[in-house]
């Protein structure tokens, strides 16, 4: 069997067009960096206005109508935008006039992503970039034929990653809606079921302290909307927490022994009347935020205590908790898995981007068509599997 490596198209192009290496050029040699300006004098329209955080609004005038890479000047300087339709930009972001006889605009975009321009921050307060610093940034500039092949590979990878992200997000949204639907059905009872005010089944009281304990320790500290620290003492155990200041009406499950600050209401269940997890699911389903008042959101303890909930027999509560906890676990797993999956895809893109651009510049890192095709196949297979699973679920 031959050990000779199969050449990729990129290999062939590099050998044909730049066998002796690739020149690195400063940005000022291949593009012009332009300032933004105010847009408020113009009327509404369909032209996007970009700031450092992305699209701000739409107007009826454009400043540039050719492909460009937008580079934030202040604020979110780690974000770059590739725009190939007419646009306007304000003074917090630069746009670029790219010499397309030398470089492919999308190639410049991928190269600048690799440079991590946030490392060039020149300010001690709000992160900032200057034209002087940016103009000196160097990128490899192989012939256009090689740039186009690199862009093809990376854009294909980016497109597949975006499709996968959309699929995962849609899956999470669908599962969440399904969970909310079944939770509402399971927690809606006939008129024969006893309805009780919360004060009859729950010993509610505010948490302690207007400041977050910072002594460290084994017990999590809950505010009005989740864990905010750790401490060495606790004032509640396995009970729902309802925010009454700030994120008023939010419902959080306090797992195990924990400490609740004044921003949260501890809902200690009366154990011979109500299951603590059943109480939690009921509070979530009731949308307690409906009872919030005031300009600064506040949930009155007396109002909260009078809200009525259905209280079936304890054995019924336990069966419902078993079903709802399973649904809850599935949704939680998806919430954890989605960001991790997206992050993994982003890291793969960055790896292939860096490898391709390094090889284009030096010839030292080699990725064959077989490798890039295999990565594409993996992502396509994952998407196909998810579509098949959803179709199976619908038929079931």
mmCIF file of C-alpha atoms in Angstrom:
data_model
loop_
_atom_site.group_PDB
_atom_site.id
_atom_site.type_symbol
_atom_site.label_atom_id
_atom_site.label_comp_id
_atom_site.label_asym_id
_atom_site.label_seq_id
_atom_site.Cartn_x
_atom_site.Cartn_y
_atom_site.Cartn_z
ATOM 1 C CA UNK A 1 0.000 0.000 0.000
ATOM 2 C CA UNK A 2 1.354 3.414 -0.902
ATOM 3 C CA UNK A 3 2.087 5.817 1.975
ATOM 4 C CA UNK A 4 1.929 8.808 -0.330
ATOM 5 C CA UNK A 5 -0.474 11.408 1.010
ATOM 6 C CA UNK A 6 -3.292 12.442 -1.267
ATOM 7 C CA UNK A 7 -2.894 16.080 -2.249
ATOM 8 C CA UNK A 8 -5.728 18.465 -1.497
ATOM 9 C CA UNK A 9 -6.849 21.178 -3.865
ATOM 10 C CA UNK A 10 -5.244 23.690 -1.509
ATOM 11 C CA UNK A 11 -1.924 21.812 -1.750
ATOM 12 C CA UNK A 12 -2.068 21.961 -5.524
ATOM 13 C CA UNK A 13 -2.904 25.668 -5.591
ATOM 14 C CA UNK A 14 -0.065 26.546 -3.221
ATOM 15 C CA UNK A 15 2.429 24.519 -5.252
ATOM 16 C CA UNK A 16 1.207 26.180 -8.436
ATOM 17 C CA UNK A 17 0.925 29.805 -7.316
ATOM 18 C CA UNK A 18 3.341 30.284 -4.407
ATOM 19 C CA UNK A 19 5.798 27.391 -4.030
ATOM 20 C CA UNK A 20 8.356 29.723 -2.420
ATOM 21 C CA UNK A 21 6.062 31.000 0.359
ATOM 22 C CA UNK A 22 3.541 33.760 0.949
ATOM 23 C CA UNK A 23 4.135 37.432 1.631
ATOM 24 C CA UNK A 24 2.652 39.023 4.758
ATOM 25 C CA UNK A 25 1.257 42.509 4.288
ATOM 26 C CA UNK A 26 0.092 45.223 6.646
ATOM 27 C CA UNK A 27 -3.602 46.076 6.469
ATOM 28 C CA UNK A 28 -2.798 49.567 5.206
ATOM 29 C CA UNK A 29 -1.337 47.960 2.068
ATOM 30 C CA UNK A 30 -4.524 46.091 1.169
ATOM 31 C CA UNK A 31 -7.381 48.211 2.529
ATOM 32 C CA UNK A 32 -8.396 51.615 3.858
ATOM 33 C CA UNK A 33 -9.918 51.959 7.332
ATOM 34 C CA UNK A 34 -12.712 54.539 7.461
ATOM 35 C CA UNK A 35 -14.462 56.244 10.372
ATOM 36 C CA UNK A 36 -18.208 56.152 10.961
ATOM 37 C CA UNK A 37 -20.544 59.102 11.497
ATOM 38 C CA UNK A 38 -23.934 60.055 12.910
ATOM 39 C CA UNK A 39 -27.076 58.852 11.131
ATOM 40 C CA UNK A 40 -29.807 60.847 12.887
ATOM 41 C CA UNK A 41 -30.239 63.366 10.056
ATOM 42 C CA UNK A 42 -31.613 60.670 7.756
ATOM 43 C CA UNK A 43 -35.033 59.068 7.555
ATOM 44 C CA UNK A 44 -36.176 55.526 8.199
ATOM 45 C CA UNK A 45 -35.403 52.926 5.567
ATOM 46 C CA UNK A 46 -33.978 49.456 5.010
ATOM 47 C CA UNK A 47 -30.250 50.233 5.247
ATOM 48 C CA UNK A 48 -28.742 48.796 8.462
ATOM 49 C CA UNK A 49 -26.805 51.106 10.787
ATOM 50 C CA UNK A 50 -23.928 49.341 12.559
ATOM 51 C CA UNK A 51 -22.342 50.171 15.893
ATOM 52 C CA UNK A 52 -19.799 48.148 17.842
ATOM 53 C CA UNK A 53 -22.618 45.962 19.185
ATOM 54 C CA UNK A 54 -24.186 45.208 15.790
ATOM 55 C CA UNK A 55 -27.212 46.626 13.971
ATOM 56 C CA UNK A 56 -28.716 49.626 15.788
ATOM 57 C CA UNK A 57 -31.480 50.768 13.430
ATOM 58 C CA UNK A 58 -32.315 51.197 9.726
ATOM 59 C CA UNK A 59 -32.178 54.374 7.594
ATOM 60 C CA UNK A 60 -32.628 55.468 3.963
ATOM 61 C CA UNK A 61 -28.963 56.281 3.227
ATOM 62 C CA UNK A 62 -25.801 54.216 2.947
ATOM 63 C CA UNK A 63 -22.160 55.153 3.427
ATOM 64 C CA UNK A 64 -20.749 52.179 1.499
ATOM 65 C CA UNK A 65 -22.204 49.513 -0.757
ATOM 66 C CA UNK A 66 -19.363 47.072 -1.379
ATOM 67 C CA UNK A 67 -18.217 44.064 0.688
ATOM 68 C CA UNK A 68 -16.528 45.282 3.854
ATOM 69 C CA UNK A 69 -15.234 44.081 7.210
ATOM 70 C CA UNK A 70 -16.475 46.271 10.071
ATOM 71 C CA UNK A 71 -14.054 46.609 12.996
ATOM 72 C CA UNK A 72 -15.296 48.038 16.322
ATOM 73 C CA UNK A 73 -13.425 51.145 17.496
ATOM 74 C CA UNK A 74 -14.866 51.244 21.015
ATOM 75 C CA UNK A 75 -16.735 48.818 23.244
ATOM 76 C CA UNK A 76 -17.145 45.265 21.959
ATOM 77 C CA UNK A 77 -13.837 45.227 20.077
ATOM 78 C CA UNK A 78 -13.789 41.416 19.963
ATOM 79 C CA UNK A 79 -16.660 41.406 17.456
ATOM 80 C CA UNK A 80 -16.169 41.708 13.704
ATOM 81 C CA UNK A 81 -18.889 41.994 11.078
ATOM 82 C CA UNK A 82 -18.725 40.998 7.427
ATOM 83 C CA UNK A 83 -21.225 43.011 5.378
ATOM 84 C CA UNK A 84 -21.821 42.584 1.645
ATOM 85 C CA UNK A 85 -24.895 44.811 1.266
ATOM 86 C CA UNK A 86 -25.208 48.627 1.574
ATOM 87 C CA UNK A 87 -24.789 49.880 5.162
ATOM 88 C CA UNK A 88 -24.106 52.844 7.426
ATOM 89 C CA UNK A 89 -21.759 52.836 10.418
ATOM 90 C CA UNK A 90 -21.530 55.134 13.443
ATOM 91 C CA UNK A 91 -18.333 56.409 15.051
ATOM 92 C CA UNK A 92 -17.927 53.424 17.409
ATOM 93 C CA UNK A 93 -17.020 51.149 14.499
ATOM 94 C CA UNK A 94 -14.718 51.394 11.462
ATOM 95 C CA UNK A 95 -15.534 50.130 7.996
ATOM 96 C CA UNK A 96 -12.974 49.004 5.422
ATOM 97 C CA UNK A 97 -12.556 49.729 1.721
ATOM 98 C CA UNK A 98 -10.825 46.574 0.531
ATOM 99 C CA UNK A 99 -8.587 46.355 -2.526
ATOM 100 C CA UNK A 100 -10.215 43.346 -4.172
ATOM 101 C CA UNK A 101 -7.419 43.060 -6.732
ATOM 102 C CA UNK A 102 -5.218 41.929 -3.831
ATOM 103 C CA UNK A 103 -7.502 40.270 -1.292
ATOM 104 C CA UNK A 104 -10.879 38.577 -1.075
ATOM 105 C CA UNK A 105 -13.067 40.464 1.478
ATOM 106 C CA UNK A 106 -14.170 37.204 3.141
ATOM 107 C CA UNK A 107 -10.546 36.110 3.369
ATOM 108 C CA UNK A 108 -9.723 39.338 5.222
ATOM 109 C CA UNK A 109 -12.638 38.649 7.585
ATOM 110 C CA UNK A 110 -11.411 35.144 8.451
ATOM 111 C CA UNK A 111 -7.835 36.394 8.885
ATOM 112 C CA UNK A 112 -8.869 39.183 11.248
ATOM 113 C CA UNK A 113 -10.954 36.778 13.333
ATOM 114 C CA UNK A 114 -7.784 34.778 13.782
ATOM 115 C CA UNK A 115 -5.850 37.863 14.933
ATOM 116 C CA UNK A 116 -8.053 38.407 18.035
ATOM 117 C CA UNK A 117 -7.927 42.185 17.688
ATOM 118 C CA UNK A 118 -9.098 42.666 21.289
ATOM 119 C CA UNK A 119 -5.477 41.999 22.251
ATOM 120 C CA UNK A 120 -4.610 45.354 20.644
ATOM 121 C CA UNK A 121 -6.753 47.332 23.103
ATOM 122 C CA UNK A 122 -5.175 50.767 23.667
ATOM 123 C CA UNK A 123 -7.376 52.030 26.518
ATOM 124 C CA UNK A 124 -7.485 51.456 30.253
ATOM 125 C CA UNK A 125 -11.251 51.996 30.526
ATOM 126 C CA UNK A 126 -13.619 51.323 27.621
ATOM 127 C CA UNK A 127 -11.820 48.930 25.220
ATOM 128 C CA UNK A 128 -10.597 50.827 22.140
ATOM 129 C CA UNK A 129 -8.772 50.296 18.852
ATOM 130 C CA UNK A 130 -7.065 52.928 16.709
ATOM 131 C CA UNK A 131 -6.449 53.143 12.974
ATOM 132 C CA UNK A 132 -2.735 53.526 13.647
ATOM 133 C CA UNK A 133 -2.567 50.198 15.468
ATOM 134 C CA UNK A 134 -4.878 48.374 13.051
ATOM 135 C CA UNK A 135 -2.992 49.557 9.973
ATOM 136 C CA UNK A 136 0.135 47.777 11.234
ATOM 137 C CA UNK A 137 -1.566 44.383 11.626
ATOM 138 C CA UNK A 138 -0.071 41.873 9.188
ATOM 139 C CA UNK A 139 -1.852 38.981 7.494
ATOM 140 C CA UNK A 140 -0.633 36.435 4.924
ATOM 141 C CA UNK A 141 -1.682 37.397 1.394
ATOM 142 C CA UNK A 142 -1.475 34.422 -0.978
ATOM 143 C CA UNK A 143 -2.792 34.684 -4.559
ATOM 144 C CA UNK A 144 -6.548 35.186 -4.945
ATOM 145 C CA UNK A 145 -7.035 31.601 -6.139
ATOM 146 C CA UNK A 146 -5.730 30.290 -2.813
ATOM 147 C CA UNK A 147 -7.731 32.839 -0.831
ATOM 148 C CA UNK A 148 -10.908 31.728 -2.614
ATOM 149 C CA UNK A 149 -10.284 28.069 -1.766
ATOM 150 C CA UNK A 150 -9.682 28.903 1.908
ATOM 151 C CA UNK A 151 -12.851 31.008 1.965
ATOM 152 C CA UNK A 152 -14.813 28.147 0.363
ATOM 153 C CA UNK A 153 -13.690 25.678 3.032
ATOM 154 C CA UNK A 154 -14.216 28.008 5.994
ATOM 155 C CA UNK A 155 -17.539 29.387 4.764
ATOM 156 C CA UNK A 156 -18.841 25.860 4.256
ATOM 157 C CA UNK A 157 -17.829 24.993 7.813
ATOM 158 C CA UNK A 158 -19.382 28.219 9.150
ATOM 159 C CA UNK A 159 -22.643 27.544 7.304
ATOM 160 C CA UNK A 160 -22.916 24.020 8.679
ATOM 161 C CA UNK A 161 -22.168 25.288 12.193
ATOM 162 C CA UNK A 162 -24.878 27.958 11.887
ATOM 163 C CA UNK A 163 -27.395 25.360 10.672
ATOM 164 C CA UNK A 164 -26.517 23.042 13.548
ATOM 165 C CA UNK A 165 -26.888 25.886 16.059
ATOM 166 C CA UNK A 166 -30.314 26.760 14.637
ATOM 167 C CA UNK A 167 -31.359 23.088 14.819
ATOM 168 C CA UNK A 168 -30.254 22.780 18.449
ATOM 169 C CA UNK A 169 -31.923 26.042 19.446
ATOM 170 C CA UNK A 170 -35.186 25.018 17.763
ATOM 171 C CA UNK A 171 -35.022 21.642 19.500
ATOM 172 C CA UNK A 172 -34.571 23.285 22.898
ATOM 173 C CA UNK A 173 -37.461 25.694 22.257
ATOM 174 C CA UNK A 174 -39.748 22.852 21.151
ATOM 175 C CA UNK A 175 -38.890 20.730 24.193
ATOM 176 C CA UNK A 176 -39.444 23.678 26.520
ATOM 177 C CA UNK A 177 -42.880 24.394 25.019
ATOM 178 C CA UNK A 178 -43.749 20.706 25.252
ATOM 179 C CA UNK A 179 -42.711 20.655 28.906
ATOM 180 C CA UNK A 180 -44.743 23.801 29.697
ATOM 181 C CA UNK A 181 -47.796 22.349 27.953
ATOM 182 C CA UNK A 182 -47.708 19.061 29.872
ATOM 183 C CA UNK A 183 -46.925 20.819 33.136
ATOM 184 C CA UNK A 184 -49.991 23.013 32.696
ATOM 185 C CA UNK A 185 -52.173 19.997 31.813
ATOM 186 C CA UNK A 186 -50.917 17.934 34.751
ATOM 187 C CA UNK A 187 -51.341 20.776 37.246
ATOM 188 C CA UNK A 188 -54.870 21.708 36.134
ATOM 189 C CA UNK A 189 -57.464 19.860 38.220
ATOM 190 C CA UNK A 190 -61.223 19.358 38.315
ATOM 191 C CA UNK A 191 -63.478 21.409 40.569
ATOM 192 C CA UNK A 192 -63.443 18.581 43.130
ATOM 193 C CA UNK A 193 -59.777 19.186 43.948
ATOM 194 C CA UNK A 194 -59.187 21.234 47.091
ATOM 195 C CA UNK A 195 -57.847 24.751 46.491
ATOM 196 C CA UNK A 196 -55.846 26.319 49.314
ATOM 197 C CA UNK A 197 -54.116 29.672 49.784
ATOM 198 C CA UNK A 198 -50.334 29.335 49.841
ATOM 199 C CA UNK A 199 -50.237 30.405 53.502
ATOM 200 C CA UNK A 200 -52.094 27.166 54.431
ATOM 201 C CA UNK A 201 -49.493 24.872 52.870
ATOM 202 C CA UNK A 202 -46.324 26.936 53.087
ATOM 203 C CA UNK A 203 -44.494 28.711 55.912
ATOM 204 C CA UNK A 204 -43.202 31.624 53.894
ATOM 205 C CA UNK A 205 -40.686 34.180 55.143
ATOM 206 C CA UNK A 206 -38.052 36.472 53.706
ATOM 207 C CA UNK A 207 -34.414 35.453 53.609
ATOM 208 C CA UNK A 208 -31.781 37.257 55.681
ATOM 209 C CA UNK A 209 -29.364 40.065 54.951
ATOM 210 C CA UNK A 210 -29.237 42.838 52.363
ATOM 211 C CA UNK A 211 -25.705 41.888 51.348
ATOM 212 C CA UNK A 212 -24.399 38.690 49.826
ATOM 213 C CA UNK A 213 -22.295 36.612 52.267
ATOM 214 C CA UNK A 214 -18.743 36.366 50.955
ATOM 215 C CA UNK A 215 -17.123 34.185 53.583
ATOM 216 C CA UNK A 216 -17.109 31.134 51.317
ATOM 217 C CA UNK A 217 -18.185 27.710 52.508
ATOM 218 C CA UNK A 218 -20.129 24.651 51.448
ATOM 219 C CA UNK A 219 -23.639 26.141 51.201
ATOM 220 C CA UNK A 220 -24.874 28.022 48.105
ATOM 221 C CA UNK A 221 -26.297 31.522 48.577
ATOM 222 C CA UNK A 222 -29.510 32.306 46.677
ATOM 223 C CA UNK A 223 -30.770 35.784 45.859
ATOM 224 C CA UNK A 224 -33.935 36.518 43.923
ATOM 225 C CA UNK A 225 -32.835 34.632 40.830
ATOM 226 C CA UNK A 226 -30.349 31.847 41.479
ATOM 227 C CA UNK A 227 -27.010 31.211 43.151
ATOM 228 C CA UNK A 228 -24.925 34.326 43.879
ATOM 229 C CA UNK A 229 -22.227 32.979 46.223
ATOM 230 C CA UNK A 230 -21.224 30.458 48.868
ATOM 231 C CA UNK A 231 -21.304 30.655 52.674
ATOM 232 C CA UNK A 232 -20.712 28.565 55.799
ATOM 233 C CA UNK A 233 -24.282 28.763 57.192
ATOM 234 C CA UNK A 234 -27.735 27.907 55.871
ATOM 235 C CA UNK A 235 -31.330 28.980 56.552
ATOM 236 C CA UNK A 236 -33.334 26.708 54.233
ATOM 237 C CA UNK A 237 -33.278 23.180 52.844
ATOM 238 C CA UNK A 238 -34.848 21.652 49.717
ATOM 239 C CA UNK A 239 -37.468 24.353 49.194
ATOM 240 C CA UNK A 240 -38.692 26.768 46.498
ATOM 241 C CA UNK A 241 -37.449 30.366 46.561
ATOM 242 C CA UNK A 242 -39.572 33.194 45.137
ATOM 243 C CA UNK A 243 -37.916 36.513 44.307
ATOM 244 C CA UNK A 244 -39.676 39.486 45.891
ATOM 245 C CA UNK A 245 -37.246 42.307 44.966
ATOM 246 C CA UNK A 246 -35.400 42.714 41.661
ATOM 247 C CA UNK A 247 -36.411 39.625 39.679
ATOM 248 C CA UNK A 248 -39.673 39.644 41.599
ATOM 249 C CA UNK A 249 -41.886 36.626 40.958
ATOM 250 C CA UNK A 250 -39.066 34.417 39.690
ATOM 251 C CA UNK A 251 -39.129 30.883 41.105
ATOM 252 C CA UNK A 252 -35.936 28.943 41.876
ATOM 253 C CA UNK A 253 -35.425 25.528 43.434
ATOM 254 C CA UNK A 254 -33.102 25.650 46.456
ATOM 255 C CA UNK A 255 -31.415 22.255 46.414
ATOM 256 C CA UNK A 256 -30.163 20.760 49.678
ATOM 257 C CA UNK A 257 -29.069 23.041 52.500
ATOM 258 C CA UNK A 258 -28.681 26.622 51.326
ATOM 259 C CA UNK A 259 -28.783 30.272 52.399
ATOM 260 C CA UNK A 260 -31.377 32.762 51.089
ATOM 261 C CA UNK A 261 -30.812 36.534 51.178
ATOM 262 C CA UNK A 262 -33.530 39.116 51.826
ATOM 263 C CA UNK A 263 -34.228 39.374 48.079
ATOM 264 C CA UNK A 264 -35.777 35.910 48.150
ATOM 265 C CA UNK A 265 -38.823 34.473 49.903
ATOM 266 C CA UNK A 266 -38.248 31.051 51.476
ATOM 267 C CA UNK A 267 -41.233 28.774 50.820
ATOM 268 C CA UNK A 268 -41.010 26.097 53.500
ATOM 269 C CA UNK A 269 -43.729 23.489 52.764
ATOM 270 C CA UNK A 270 -46.033 22.052 55.402
ATOM 271 C CA UNK A 271 -44.863 18.476 54.841
ATOM 272 C CA UNK A 272 -48.083 16.684 55.772
ATOM 273 C CA UNK A 273 -50.022 18.764 53.224
ATOM 274 C CA UNK A 274 -47.763 19.385 50.256
ATOM 275 C CA UNK A 275 -44.719 17.890 48.552
ATOM 276 C CA UNK A 276 -41.918 20.473 48.274
ATOM 277 C CA UNK A 277 -41.227 19.696 44.603
ATOM 278 C CA UNK A 278 -44.948 19.765 43.839
ATOM 279 C CA UNK A 279 -45.094 23.218 45.441
ATOM 280 C CA UNK A 280 -42.171 24.303 43.260
ATOM 281 C CA UNK A 281 -43.839 23.123 40.035
ATOM 282 C CA UNK A 282 -47.123 24.789 41.019
ATOM 283 C CA UNK A 283 -45.388 28.102 41.743
ATOM 284 C CA UNK A 284 -43.626 28.010 38.373
ATOM 285 C CA UNK A 285 -46.876 27.176 36.588
ATOM 286 C CA UNK A 286 -48.780 29.980 38.361
ATOM 287 C CA UNK A 287 -46.504 32.676 36.862
ATOM 288 C CA UNK A 288 -46.159 34.502 40.167
ATOM 289 C CA UNK A 289 -44.721 37.525 38.320
ATOM 290 C CA UNK A 290 -48.359 38.461 37.575
ATOM 291 C CA UNK A 291 -48.682 39.630 41.176
ATOM 292 C CA UNK A 292 -45.653 41.946 41.080
ATOM 293 C CA UNK A 293 -46.302 45.650 41.734
ATOM 294 C CA UNK A 294 -44.496 48.986 41.660
ATOM 295 C CA UNK A 295 -42.029 50.802 39.410
ATOM 296 C CA UNK A 296 -39.263 48.903 41.151
ATOM 297 C CA UNK A 297 -40.594 45.331 40.859
ATOM 298 C CA UNK A 298 -41.785 44.094 44.257
ATOM 299 C CA UNK A 299 -43.843 41.068 45.301
ATOM 300 C CA UNK A 300 -45.960 41.728 48.383
ATOM 301 C CA UNK A 301 -45.660 38.896 50.903
ATOM 302 C CA UNK A 302 -49.312 39.255 51.941
ATOM 303 C CA UNK A 303 -50.484 39.115 48.304
ATOM 304 C CA UNK A 304 -48.301 36.084 47.646
ATOM 305 C CA UNK A 305 -49.669 34.226 50.694
ATOM 306 C CA UNK A 306 -53.255 34.600 49.449
ATOM 307 C CA UNK A 307 -52.665 33.036 46.023
ATOM 308 C CA UNK A 308 -54.560 29.741 45.797
ATOM 309 C CA UNK A 309 -53.164 26.473 44.457
ATOM 310 C CA UNK A 310 -54.627 23.012 43.893
ATOM 311 C CA UNK A 311 -53.685 20.545 46.644
ATOM 312 C CA UNK A 312 -54.522 16.927 45.722
ATOM 313 C CA UNK A 313 -53.617 13.936 47.894
ATOM 314 C CA UNK A 314 -49.900 13.503 48.641
ATOM 315 C CA UNK A 315 -49.645 10.283 46.623
ATOM 316 C CA UNK A 316 -51.061 12.123 43.595
ATOM 317 C CA UNK A 317 -48.562 14.937 44.151
ATOM 318 C CA UNK A 318 -45.694 12.437 44.233
ATOM 319 C CA UNK A 319 -46.746 10.861 40.923
ATOM 320 C CA UNK A 320 -46.989 14.286 39.296
ATOM 321 C CA UNK A 321 -43.581 15.280 40.661
ATOM 322 C CA UNK A 322 -42.038 12.132 39.171
ATOM 323 C CA UNK A 323 -43.325 13.029 35.690
ATOM 324 C CA UNK A 324 -42.555 16.758 35.899
ATOM 325 C CA UNK A 325 -39.075 16.236 37.318
ATOM 326 C CA UNK A 326 -38.268 13.964 34.383
ATOM 327 C CA UNK A 327 -39.427 16.652 31.930
ATOM 328 C CA UNK A 328 -37.466 19.263 33.869
ATOM 329 C CA UNK A 329 -34.302 17.149 33.730
ATOM 330 C CA UNK A 330 -34.591 16.744 29.955
ATOM 331 C CA UNK A 331 -34.912 20.513 29.466
ATOM 332 C CA UNK A 332 -32.018 21.183 31.849
ATOM 333 C CA UNK A 333 -29.800 18.720 29.986
ATOM 334 C CA UNK A 334 -30.610 20.494 26.722
ATOM 335 C CA UNK A 335 -29.865 23.906 28.241
ATOM 336 C CA UNK A 336 -26.470 22.633 29.369
ATOM 337 C CA UNK A 337 -25.756 20.669 26.205
ATOM 338 C CA UNK A 338 -26.681 23.404 23.719
ATOM 339 C CA UNK A 339 -24.011 25.957 24.730
ATOM 340 C CA UNK A 340 -21.430 23.171 25.029
ATOM 341 C CA UNK A 341 -22.230 21.860 21.551
ATOM 342 C CA UNK A 342 -22.103 25.352 20.046
ATOM 343 C CA UNK A 343 -18.802 26.066 21.796
ATOM 344 C CA UNK A 344 -17.348 22.802 20.482
ATOM 345 C CA UNK A 345 -18.352 23.676 16.914
ATOM 346 C CA UNK A 346 -16.837 27.164 17.295
ATOM 347 C CA UNK A 347 -13.551 25.683 18.533
ATOM 348 C CA UNK A 348 -13.487 23.297 15.584
ATOM 349 C CA UNK A 349 -14.001 26.210 13.193
ATOM 350 C CA UNK A 350 -11.169 28.139 14.881
ATOM 351 C CA UNK A 351 -8.863 25.120 14.665
ATOM 352 C CA UNK A 352 -9.470 24.610 10.950
ATOM 353 C CA UNK A 353 -9.294 28.361 10.273
ATOM 354 C CA UNK A 354 -5.922 28.666 12.022
ATOM 355 C CA UNK A 355 -4.580 25.506 10.391
ATOM 356 C CA UNK A 356 -5.620 26.581 6.893
ATOM 357 C CA UNK A 357 -4.304 30.122 7.231
ATOM 358 C CA UNK A 358 -1.040 28.889 8.738
ATOM 359 C CA UNK A 359 -0.579 26.425 5.912
ATOM 360 C CA UNK A 360 -1.398 29.062 3.324
ATOM 361 C CA UNK A 361 1.307 31.251 4.842
ATOM 362 C CA UNK A 362 4.024 28.686 5.632
ATOM 363 C CA UNK A 363 3.141 25.305 4.156
ATOM 364 C CA UNK A 364 3.816 23.725 7.566
ATOM 365 C CA UNK A 365 0.288 22.658 8.513
ATOM 366 C CA UNK A 366 -1.469 20.304 6.105
ATOM 367 C CA UNK A 367 -5.175 19.543 6.031
ATOM 368 C CA UNK A 368 -6.331 17.299 3.213
ATOM 369 C CA UNK A 369 -9.672 17.443 1.476
ATOM 370 C CA UNK A 370 -10.352 14.110 3.221
ATOM 371 C CA UNK A 371 -10.072 15.798 6.648
ATOM 372 C CA UNK A 372 -12.294 18.759 5.821
ATOM 373 C CA UNK A 373 -14.806 16.525 4.056
ATOM 374 C CA UNK A 374 -14.874 14.177 7.061
ATOM 375 C CA UNK A 375 -15.624 17.094 9.392
ATOM 376 C CA UNK A 376 -18.415 18.251 7.077
ATOM 377 C CA UNK A 377 -19.837 14.720 6.977
ATOM 378 C CA UNK A 378 -19.875 14.531 10.801
ATOM 379 C CA UNK A 379 -21.899 17.712 11.122
ATOM 380 C CA UNK A 380 -24.271 16.708 8.322
ATOM 381 C CA UNK A 381 -24.796 13.294 9.957
ATOM 382 C CA UNK A 382 -25.645 14.931 13.295
ATOM 383 C CA UNK A 383 -28.240 17.158 11.659
ATOM 384 C CA UNK A 384 -29.752 14.217 9.757
ATOM 385 C CA UNK A 385 -29.937 12.151 12.968
ATOM 386 C CA UNK A 386 -31.782 14.961 14.771
ATOM 387 C CA UNK A 387 -34.257 15.376 11.922
ATOM 388 C CA UNK A 388 -34.912 11.612 11.916
ATOM 389 C CA UNK A 389 -35.404 11.620 15.700
ATOM 390 C CA UNK A 390 -37.930 14.449 15.486
ATOM 391 C CA UNK A 391 -39.871 12.712 12.726
ATOM 392 C CA UNK A 392 -39.929 9.522 14.835
ATOM 393 C CA UNK A 393 -41.184 11.519 17.840
ATOM 394 C CA UNK A 394 -43.999 13.022 15.788
ATOM 395 C CA UNK A 395 -45.108 9.604 14.487
ATOM 396 C CA UNK A 396 -44.965 8.208 18.010
#
